[in-house]
mmCIF file of C-alpha atoms in Angstrom:
data_model
loop_
_atom_site.group_PDB
_atom_site.id
_atom_site.type_symbol
_atom_site.label_atom_id
_atom_site.label_comp_id
_atom_site.label_asym_id
_atom_site.label_seq_id
_atom_site.Cartn_x
_atom_site.Cartn_y
_atom_site.Cartn_z
ATOM 1 C CA UNK A 1 0.000 0.000 0.000
ATOM 2 C CA UNK A 2 2.971 2.311 -0.381
ATOM 3 C CA UNK A 3 1.900 3.470 -3.832
ATOM 4 C CA UNK A 4 0.699 7.119 -3.570
ATOM 5 C CA UNK A 5 -2.365 6.458 -5.721
ATOM 6 C CA UNK A 6 -3.723 3.584 -3.630
ATOM 7 C CA UNK A 7 -2.700 5.257 -0.363
ATOM 8 C CA UNK A 8 -4.610 8.443 -1.268
ATOM 9 C CA UNK A 9 -7.799 6.508 -1.965
ATOM 10 C CA UNK A 10 -7.689 4.171 1.035
ATOM 11 C CA UNK A 11 -6.807 7.079 3.325
ATOM 12 C CA UNK A 12 -9.815 9.020 2.029
ATOM 13 C CA UNK A 13 -12.032 5.984 2.609
ATOM 14 C CA UNK A 14 -10.684 5.601 6.149
ATOM 15 C CA UNK A 15 -11.405 9.277 6.863
ATOM 16 C CA UNK A 16 -14.951 8.967 5.527
ATOM 17 C CA UNK A 17 -15.990 6.409 8.131
ATOM 18 C CA UNK A 18 -17.367 9.045 10.521
ATOM 19 C CA UNK A 19 -19.656 10.583 7.927
ATOM 20 C CA UNK A 20 -20.491 7.492 5.912
ATOM 21 C CA UNK A 21 -24.076 7.393 7.184
ATOM 22 C CA UNK A 22 -24.824 11.056 6.520
ATOM 23 C CA UNK A 23 -27.439 11.854 3.843
ATOM 24 C CA UNK A 24 -24.945 13.062 1.226
ATOM 25 C CA UNK A 25 -23.021 9.794 1.301
ATOM 26 C CA UNK A 26 -26.015 7.497 1.693
ATOM 27 C CA UNK A 27 -27.985 9.076 -1.164
ATOM 28 C CA UNK A 28 -25.270 10.168 -3.593
ATOM 29 C CA UNK A 29 -21.629 9.220 -2.979
ATOM 30 C CA UNK A 30 -22.261 5.511 -2.383
ATOM 31 C CA UNK A 31 -24.004 5.272 -5.736
ATOM 32 C CA UNK A 32 -21.189 7.019 -7.551
ATOM 33 C CA UNK A 33 -18.515 4.786 -6.010
ATOM 34 C CA UNK A 34 -20.516 1.601 -6.432
ATOM 35 C CA UNK A 35 -20.271 0.415 -2.825
ATOM 36 C CA UNK A 36 -21.412 1.552 0.609
ATOM 37 C CA UNK A 37 -18.726 3.471 2.446
ATOM 38 C CA UNK A 38 -20.591 2.680 5.663
ATOM 39 C CA UNK A 39 -19.395 -0.919 5.218
ATOM 40 C CA UNK A 40 -15.770 0.179 4.911
ATOM 41 C CA UNK A 41 -14.970 -0.397 8.584
ATOM 42 C CA UNK A 42 -16.228 -3.965 8.404
ATOM 43 C CA UNK A 43 -14.807 -4.847 5.000
ATOM 44 C CA UNK A 44 -11.961 -2.329 4.735
ATOM 45 C CA UNK A 45 -9.096 -4.789 4.532
ATOM 46 C CA UNK A 46 -10.929 -6.910 1.977
ATOM 47 C CA UNK A 47 -11.700 -3.914 -0.207
ATOM 48 C CA UNK A 48 -8.139 -2.605 0.160
ATOM 49 C CA UNK A 49 -6.828 -5.929 -1.096
ATOM 50 C CA UNK A 50 -9.221 -5.816 -4.046
ATOM 51 C CA UNK A 51 -8.036 -2.302 -4.891
ATOM 52 C CA UNK A 52 -4.359 -3.299 -4.702
ATOM 53 C CA UNK A 53 -4.849 -6.536 -6.629
ATOM 54 C CA UNK A 54 -6.750 -4.730 -9.362
ATOM 55 C CA UNK A 55 -4.045 -2.078 -9.591
ATOM 56 C CA UNK A 56 -1.216 -4.623 -9.806
ATOM 57 C CA UNK A 57 -3.077 -6.539 -12.507
ATOM 58 C CA UNK A 58 -3.682 -3.339 -14.448
ATOM 59 C CA UNK A 59 0.003 -2.373 -14.257
ATOM 60 C CA UNK A 60 0.983 -5.712 -15.738
ATOM 61 C CA UNK A 61 -1.342 -4.991 -18.662
ATOM 62 C CA UNK A 62 0.049 -1.482 -19.098
ATOM 63 C CA UNK A 63 -3.153 0.101 -17.781
ATOM 64 C CA UNK A 64 -1.806 1.390 -14.470
ATOM 65 C CA UNK A 65 -2.245 5.051 -15.388
ATOM 66 C CA UNK A 66 -6.012 4.592 -15.742
ATOM 67 C CA UNK A 67 -6.144 3.181 -12.225
ATOM 68 C CA UNK A 68 -3.995 5.997 -10.857
ATOM 69 C CA UNK A 69 -6.336 8.534 -12.461
ATOM 70 C CA UNK A 70 -9.412 6.761 -11.067
ATOM 71 C CA UNK A 71 -7.906 6.473 -7.582
ATOM 72 C CA UNK A 72 -7.022 10.165 -7.552
ATOM 73 C CA UNK A 73 -10.481 11.171 -8.779
ATOM 74 C CA UNK A 74 -12.278 9.065 -6.195
ATOM 75 C CA UNK A 75 -9.975 10.237 -3.392
ATOM 76 C CA UNK A 76 -10.653 13.884 -4.271
ATOM 77 C CA UNK A 77 -14.397 13.246 -4.521
ATOM 78 C CA UNK A 78 -14.495 11.533 -1.126
ATOM 79 C CA UNK A 79 -12.324 14.138 0.612
ATOM 80 C CA UNK A 80 -14.470 16.987 -0.717
ATOM 81 C CA UNK A 81 -17.643 15.148 0.291
ATOM 82 C CA UNK A 82 -16.286 14.589 3.798
ATOM 83 C CA UNK A 83 -15.839 18.360 4.106
ATOM 84 C CA UNK A 84 -19.318 18.961 2.672
ATOM 85 C CA UNK A 85 -20.974 16.570 5.125
ATOM 86 C CA UNK A 86 -20.509 18.968 8.048
ATOM 87 C CA UNK A 87 -22.488 21.653 6.219
ATOM 88 C CA UNK A 88 -25.491 19.455 5.361
ATOM 89 C CA UNK A 89 -28.532 20.492 7.373
ATOM 90 C CA UNK A 90 -30.830 17.899 8.914
ATOM 91 C CA UNK A 91 -33.866 19.458 7.224
ATOM 92 C CA UNK A 92 -32.448 18.889 3.745
ATOM 93 C CA UNK A 93 -34.739 16.711 1.629
ATOM 94 C CA UNK A 94 -31.769 15.184 -0.158
ATOM 95 C CA UNK A 95 -33.645 14.869 -3.438
ATOM 96 C CA UNK A 96 -31.281 15.899 -6.215
ATOM 97 C CA UNK A 97 -32.850 15.766 -9.655
ATOM 98 C CA UNK A 98 -30.808 14.303 -12.478
ATOM 99 C CA UNK A 99 -31.055 17.611 -14.368
ATOM 100 C CA UNK A 100 -29.481 19.637 -11.538
ATOM 101 C CA UNK A 101 -26.405 20.424 -13.615
ATOM 102 C CA UNK A 102 -24.854 22.577 -10.902
ATOM 103 C CA UNK A 103 -24.866 19.828 -8.260
ATOM 104 C CA UNK A 104 -23.646 17.050 -10.517
ATOM 105 C CA UNK A 105 -21.170 19.416 -12.142
ATOM 106 C CA UNK A 106 -19.726 20.250 -8.724
ATOM 107 C CA UNK A 107 -19.265 16.567 -7.962
ATOM 108 C CA UNK A 108 -17.493 15.989 -11.270
ATOM 109 C CA UNK A 109 -15.272 19.020 -10.758
ATOM 110 C CA UNK A 110 -14.378 17.899 -7.237
ATOM 111 C CA UNK A 111 -12.699 14.833 -8.725
ATOM 112 C CA UNK A 112 -10.031 17.085 -10.240
ATOM 113 C CA UNK A 113 -9.227 19.095 -7.112
ATOM 114 C CA UNK A 114 -6.691 18.000 -4.486
ATOM 115 C CA UNK A 115 -6.032 21.431 -2.912
ATOM 116 C CA UNK A 116 -7.441 21.523 0.622
ATOM 117 C CA UNK A 117 -8.512 25.167 0.242
ATOM 118 C CA UNK A 118 -10.338 24.550 -3.020
ATOM 119 C CA UNK A 119 -11.955 21.387 -1.663
ATOM 120 C CA UNK A 120 -13.294 23.369 1.305
ATOM 121 C CA UNK A 121 -14.817 25.997 -0.987
ATOM 122 C CA UNK A 122 -16.367 23.405 -3.300
ATOM 123 C CA UNK A 123 -17.655 21.515 -0.251
ATOM 124 C CA UNK A 124 -19.529 24.573 1.048
ATOM 125 C CA UNK A 125 -21.124 25.255 -2.330
ATOM 126 C CA UNK A 126 -21.919 21.570 -2.846
ATOM 127 C CA UNK A 127 -23.605 21.387 0.559
ATOM 128 C CA UNK A 128 -25.525 24.580 -0.140
ATOM 129 C CA UNK A 129 -26.872 23.150 -3.384
ATOM 130 C CA UNK A 130 -27.737 19.862 -1.645
ATOM 131 C CA UNK A 131 -29.557 21.703 1.149
ATOM 132 C CA UNK A 132 -31.480 23.946 -1.246
ATOM 133 C CA UNK A 133 -31.308 22.928 -4.916
ATOM 134 C CA UNK A 134 -31.221 25.927 -7.223
ATOM 135 C CA UNK A 135 -29.211 28.105 -4.832
ATOM 136 C CA UNK A 136 -26.221 28.400 -7.144
ATOM 137 C CA UNK A 137 -25.992 29.305 -10.803
ATOM 138 C CA UNK A 138 -24.252 27.663 -13.718
ATOM 139 C CA UNK A 139 -22.080 30.759 -14.068
ATOM 140 C CA UNK A 140 -20.796 30.149 -10.531
ATOM 141 C CA UNK A 141 -19.941 26.569 -11.466
ATOM 142 C CA UNK A 142 -18.150 27.638 -14.642
ATOM 143 C CA UNK A 143 -16.132 30.326 -12.849
ATOM 144 C CA UNK A 144 -15.326 27.906 -10.038
ATOM 145 C CA UNK A 145 -13.834 25.570 -12.635
ATOM 146 C CA UNK A 146 -11.445 28.318 -13.714
ATOM 147 C CA UNK A 147 -10.193 28.952 -10.169
ATOM 148 C CA UNK A 148 -7.068 27.342 -8.780
ATOM 149 C CA UNK A 149 -5.466 27.656 -5.366
ATOM 150 C CA UNK A 150 -3.541 30.806 -6.359
ATOM 151 C CA UNK A 151 -6.587 32.541 -7.865
ATOM 152 C CA UNK A 152 -8.642 31.716 -4.785
ATOM 153 C CA UNK A 153 -5.947 33.157 -2.528
ATOM 154 C CA UNK A 154 -5.793 36.353 -4.594
ATOM 155 C CA UNK A 155 -9.579 36.716 -4.493
ATOM 156 C CA UNK A 156 -9.518 36.182 -0.737
ATOM 157 C CA UNK A 157 -6.816 38.856 -0.289
ATOM 158 C CA UNK A 158 -9.062 41.377 -2.023
ATOM 159 C CA UNK A 159 -11.334 41.047 0.997
ATOM 160 C CA UNK A 160 -8.986 43.522 2.704
ATOM 161 C CA UNK A 161 -10.429 46.300 0.551
ATOM 162 C CA UNK A 162 -13.980 45.069 -0.040
ATOM 163 C CA UNK A 163 -17.077 46.777 1.383
ATOM 164 C CA UNK A 164 -20.072 44.442 0.854
ATOM 165 C CA UNK A 165 -22.621 47.218 0.411
ATOM 166 C CA UNK A 166 -20.552 49.048 -2.167
ATOM 167 C CA UNK A 167 -17.720 46.933 -3.570
ATOM 168 C CA UNK A 168 -14.184 48.080 -4.360
ATOM 169 C CA UNK A 169 -13.383 51.796 -4.536
ATOM 170 C CA UNK A 170 -12.134 52.467 -8.045
ATOM 171 C CA UNK A 171 -9.765 55.186 -6.848
ATOM 172 C CA UNK A 172 -8.024 52.693 -4.582
ATOM 173 C CA UNK A 173 -6.791 50.988 -7.732
ATOM 174 C CA UNK A 174 -5.709 54.252 -9.343
ATOM 175 C CA UNK A 175 -2.189 55.571 -9.900
ATOM 176 C CA UNK A 176 -2.203 58.325 -7.274
ATOM 177 C CA UNK A 177 0.595 58.129 -4.732
ATOM 178 C CA UNK A 178 -1.578 57.338 -1.701
ATOM 179 C CA UNK A 179 -3.379 54.454 -3.387
ATOM 180 C CA UNK A 180 -0.187 52.934 -4.790
ATOM 181 C CA UNK A 181 1.490 53.168 -1.396
ATOM 182 C CA UNK A 182 -1.474 51.515 0.360
ATOM 183 C CA UNK A 183 -1.649 48.680 -2.175
ATOM 184 C CA UNK A 184 2.081 48.100 -1.809
ATOM 185 C CA UNK A 185 1.832 47.892 1.994
ATOM 186 C CA UNK A 186 -0.836 45.202 1.859
ATOM 187 C CA UNK A 187 0.846 43.428 -1.060
ATOM 188 C CA UNK A 188 -2.126 43.894 -3.372
ATOM 189 C CA UNK A 189 -1.220 43.708 -7.036
ATOM 190 C CA UNK A 190 -3.467 45.562 -9.468
ATOM 191 C CA UNK A 191 -2.929 42.832 -12.063
ATOM 192 C CA UNK A 192 -4.562 40.383 -9.663
ATOM 193 C CA UNK A 193 -7.593 42.652 -9.484
ATOM 194 C CA UNK A 194 -7.759 42.690 -13.280
ATOM 195 C CA UNK A 195 -7.481 38.911 -13.326
ATOM 196 C CA UNK A 196 -10.479 38.634 -11.009
ATOM 197 C CA UNK A 197 -12.419 40.829 -13.421
ATOM 198 C CA UNK A 198 -11.360 38.656 -16.345
ATOM 199 C CA UNK A 199 -12.443 35.542 -14.453
ATOM 200 C CA UNK A 200 -15.914 37.040 -14.005
ATOM 201 C CA UNK A 201 -15.772 37.566 -10.236
ATOM 202 C CA UNK A 202 -15.761 41.382 -10.339
ATOM 203 C CA UNK A 203 -17.768 43.569 -12.699
ATOM 204 C CA UNK A 204 -15.716 45.362 -15.321
ATOM 205 C CA UNK A 205 -17.609 48.654 -15.028
ATOM 206 C CA UNK A 206 -17.736 50.923 -11.991
ATOM 207 C CA UNK A 207 -20.948 52.489 -10.663
ATOM 208 C CA UNK A 208 -21.874 55.533 -8.641
ATOM 209 C CA UNK A 209 -25.037 57.088 -7.217
ATOM 210 C CA UNK A 210 -25.978 60.674 -6.445
ATOM 211 C CA UNK A 211 -27.517 61.283 -3.035
ATOM 212 C CA UNK A 212 -28.351 64.397 -0.967
ATOM 213 C CA UNK A 213 -26.321 64.633 2.239
ATOM 214 C CA UNK A 214 -27.005 66.893 5.225
ATOM 215 C CA UNK A 215 -24.290 68.243 7.497
ATOM 216 C CA UNK A 216 -23.677 65.954 10.526
ATOM 217 C CA UNK A 217 -25.697 63.200 8.871
ATOM 218 C CA UNK A 218 -24.184 59.782 9.611
ATOM 219 C CA UNK A 219 -24.300 56.558 7.664
ATOM 220 C CA UNK A 220 -22.718 53.135 7.909
ATOM 221 C CA UNK A 221 -20.607 51.066 5.553
ATOM 222 C CA UNK A 222 -20.237 47.363 6.259
ATOM 223 C CA UNK A 223 -16.621 46.256 6.425
ATOM 224 C CA UNK A 224 -15.087 43.007 7.651
ATOM 225 C CA UNK A 225 -16.880 41.875 10.793
ATOM 226 C CA UNK A 226 -18.175 45.333 11.620
ATOM 227 C CA UNK A 227 -19.130 48.697 10.180
ATOM 228 C CA UNK A 228 -17.434 51.978 9.370
ATOM 229 C CA UNK A 229 -19.455 54.990 10.579
ATOM 230 C CA UNK A 230 -19.093 58.141 8.511
ATOM 231 C CA UNK A 231 -20.352 61.678 9.224
ATOM 232 C CA UNK A 232 -20.900 64.420 6.666
ATOM 233 C CA UNK A 233 -19.024 67.650 7.432
ATOM 234 C CA UNK A 234 -21.131 69.810 5.136
ATOM 235 C CA UNK A 235 -24.366 69.886 3.161
ATOM 236 C CA UNK A 236 -24.202 68.294 -0.275
ATOM 237 C CA UNK A 237 -27.270 68.688 -2.478
ATOM 238 C CA UNK A 238 -26.192 66.000 -4.950
ATOM 239 C CA UNK A 239 -23.183 64.138 -3.673
ATOM 240 C CA UNK A 240 -21.739 61.565 -6.063
ATOM 241 C CA UNK A 241 -20.718 58.518 -4.058
ATOM 242 C CA UNK A 242 -17.192 57.420 -5.122
ATOM 243 C CA UNK A 243 -17.239 55.014 -8.059
ATOM 244 C CA UNK A 244 -17.037 51.358 -7.057
ATOM 245 C CA UNK A 245 -16.611 47.998 -8.747
ATOM 246 C CA UNK A 246 -19.164 45.467 -7.546
ATOM 247 C CA UNK A 247 -18.888 41.709 -7.436
ATOM 248 C CA UNK A 248 -20.756 39.728 -10.059
ATOM 249 C CA UNK A 249 -23.467 37.342 -8.845
ATOM 250 C CA UNK A 250 -20.971 34.481 -9.088
ATOM 251 C CA UNK A 251 -18.413 36.570 -7.221
ATOM 252 C CA UNK A 252 -20.915 37.169 -4.415
ATOM 253 C CA UNK A 253 -21.840 33.490 -4.227
ATOM 254 C CA UNK A 254 -18.184 32.509 -3.871
ATOM 255 C CA UNK A 255 -17.128 35.463 -1.685
ATOM 256 C CA UNK A 256 -19.673 34.568 1.025
ATOM 257 C CA UNK A 257 -17.741 31.365 1.728
ATOM 258 C CA UNK A 258 -14.404 33.099 2.252
ATOM 259 C CA UNK A 259 -13.209 34.545 5.547
ATOM 260 C CA UNK A 260 -14.025 38.190 6.193
ATOM 261 C CA UNK A 261 -10.934 40.352 6.224
ATOM 262 C CA UNK A 262 -9.887 43.808 7.365
ATOM 263 C CA UNK A 263 -6.807 45.961 6.857
ATOM 264 C CA UNK A 264 -5.622 48.837 9.035
ATOM 265 C CA UNK A 265 -3.808 50.203 5.984
ATOM 266 C CA UNK A 266 -7.010 50.303 3.950
ATOM 267 C CA UNK A 267 -8.918 51.880 6.830
ATOM 268 C CA UNK A 268 -6.350 54.682 7.005
ATOM 269 C CA UNK A 269 -6.468 55.189 3.244
ATOM 270 C CA UNK A 270 -10.292 55.273 3.324
ATOM 271 C CA UNK A 271 -10.282 57.753 6.207
ATOM 272 C CA UNK A 272 -8.027 60.168 4.311
ATOM 273 C CA UNK A 273 -9.862 59.588 1.036
ATOM 274 C CA UNK A 274 -13.307 60.315 2.447
ATOM 275 C CA UNK A 275 -12.012 63.367 4.294
ATOM 276 C CA UNK A 276 -11.284 64.904 0.890
ATOM 277 C CA UNK A 277 -14.925 64.168 0.037
ATOM 278 C CA UNK A 278 -16.111 66.176 3.028
ATOM 279 C CA UNK A 279 -16.739 63.152 5.229
ATOM 280 C CA UNK A 280 -15.308 62.130 8.581
ATOM 281 C CA UNK A 281 -14.726 58.486 9.526
ATOM 282 C CA UNK A 282 -15.780 58.025 13.151
ATOM 283 C CA UNK A 283 -14.940 54.326 13.563
#
């Protein structure tokens, strides 16, 4: 059992023992694999021997690579499903129609992913679709397929400068000295931002709104785990809120599963930026 391919699969099967009787495994994963994982504890050694014997026989016939590919796919599928099991709610009906392309597409995609971080993200979306079919869109699935570990990390880092109610301040990604200095301090590369736009996570066009603002009027902007409270220092009949880039629907569906982030550097930049707009940041 020293071969990496067989070890990966049998290890995944061993780890699945605790969740083998959960709805996701009992109604879906068992059928895909062709045997009940719940019986693994009782028949584990027998099944392991069958796996190894089949692999050795395949290698002798020059078909070992097909087995390696299958072992890797099944190991990834099981490991992702193990992660998803903890997000399945007890009230879930567990009825997944055959034409639910998002759910089945997620399962197929999970077979290709061995990164722990990507498996965790796919697991959360998979569980969400299992709990409430129709929650996620095909565009989310397609964009998810284009994300790797590095792209996911870059998207997560952008959380430092993301305000859920507004998006990303366009001027923060400008060429003025203050913005460039702030991006450099938090190691945020503008090319990564552009890549997220190209991947379909962030809208390509910025938006703004015009609103009347009264002196001493206060309003809140959600940020990280809290809010930023801002007070107007003067009357503004038609104040144009700074232009922002919003997340796409797929970007929002993926972003909600990533950790909320904050940056003291961005807060300081925002404080100085809004001051020039006639606003004071109170928190």
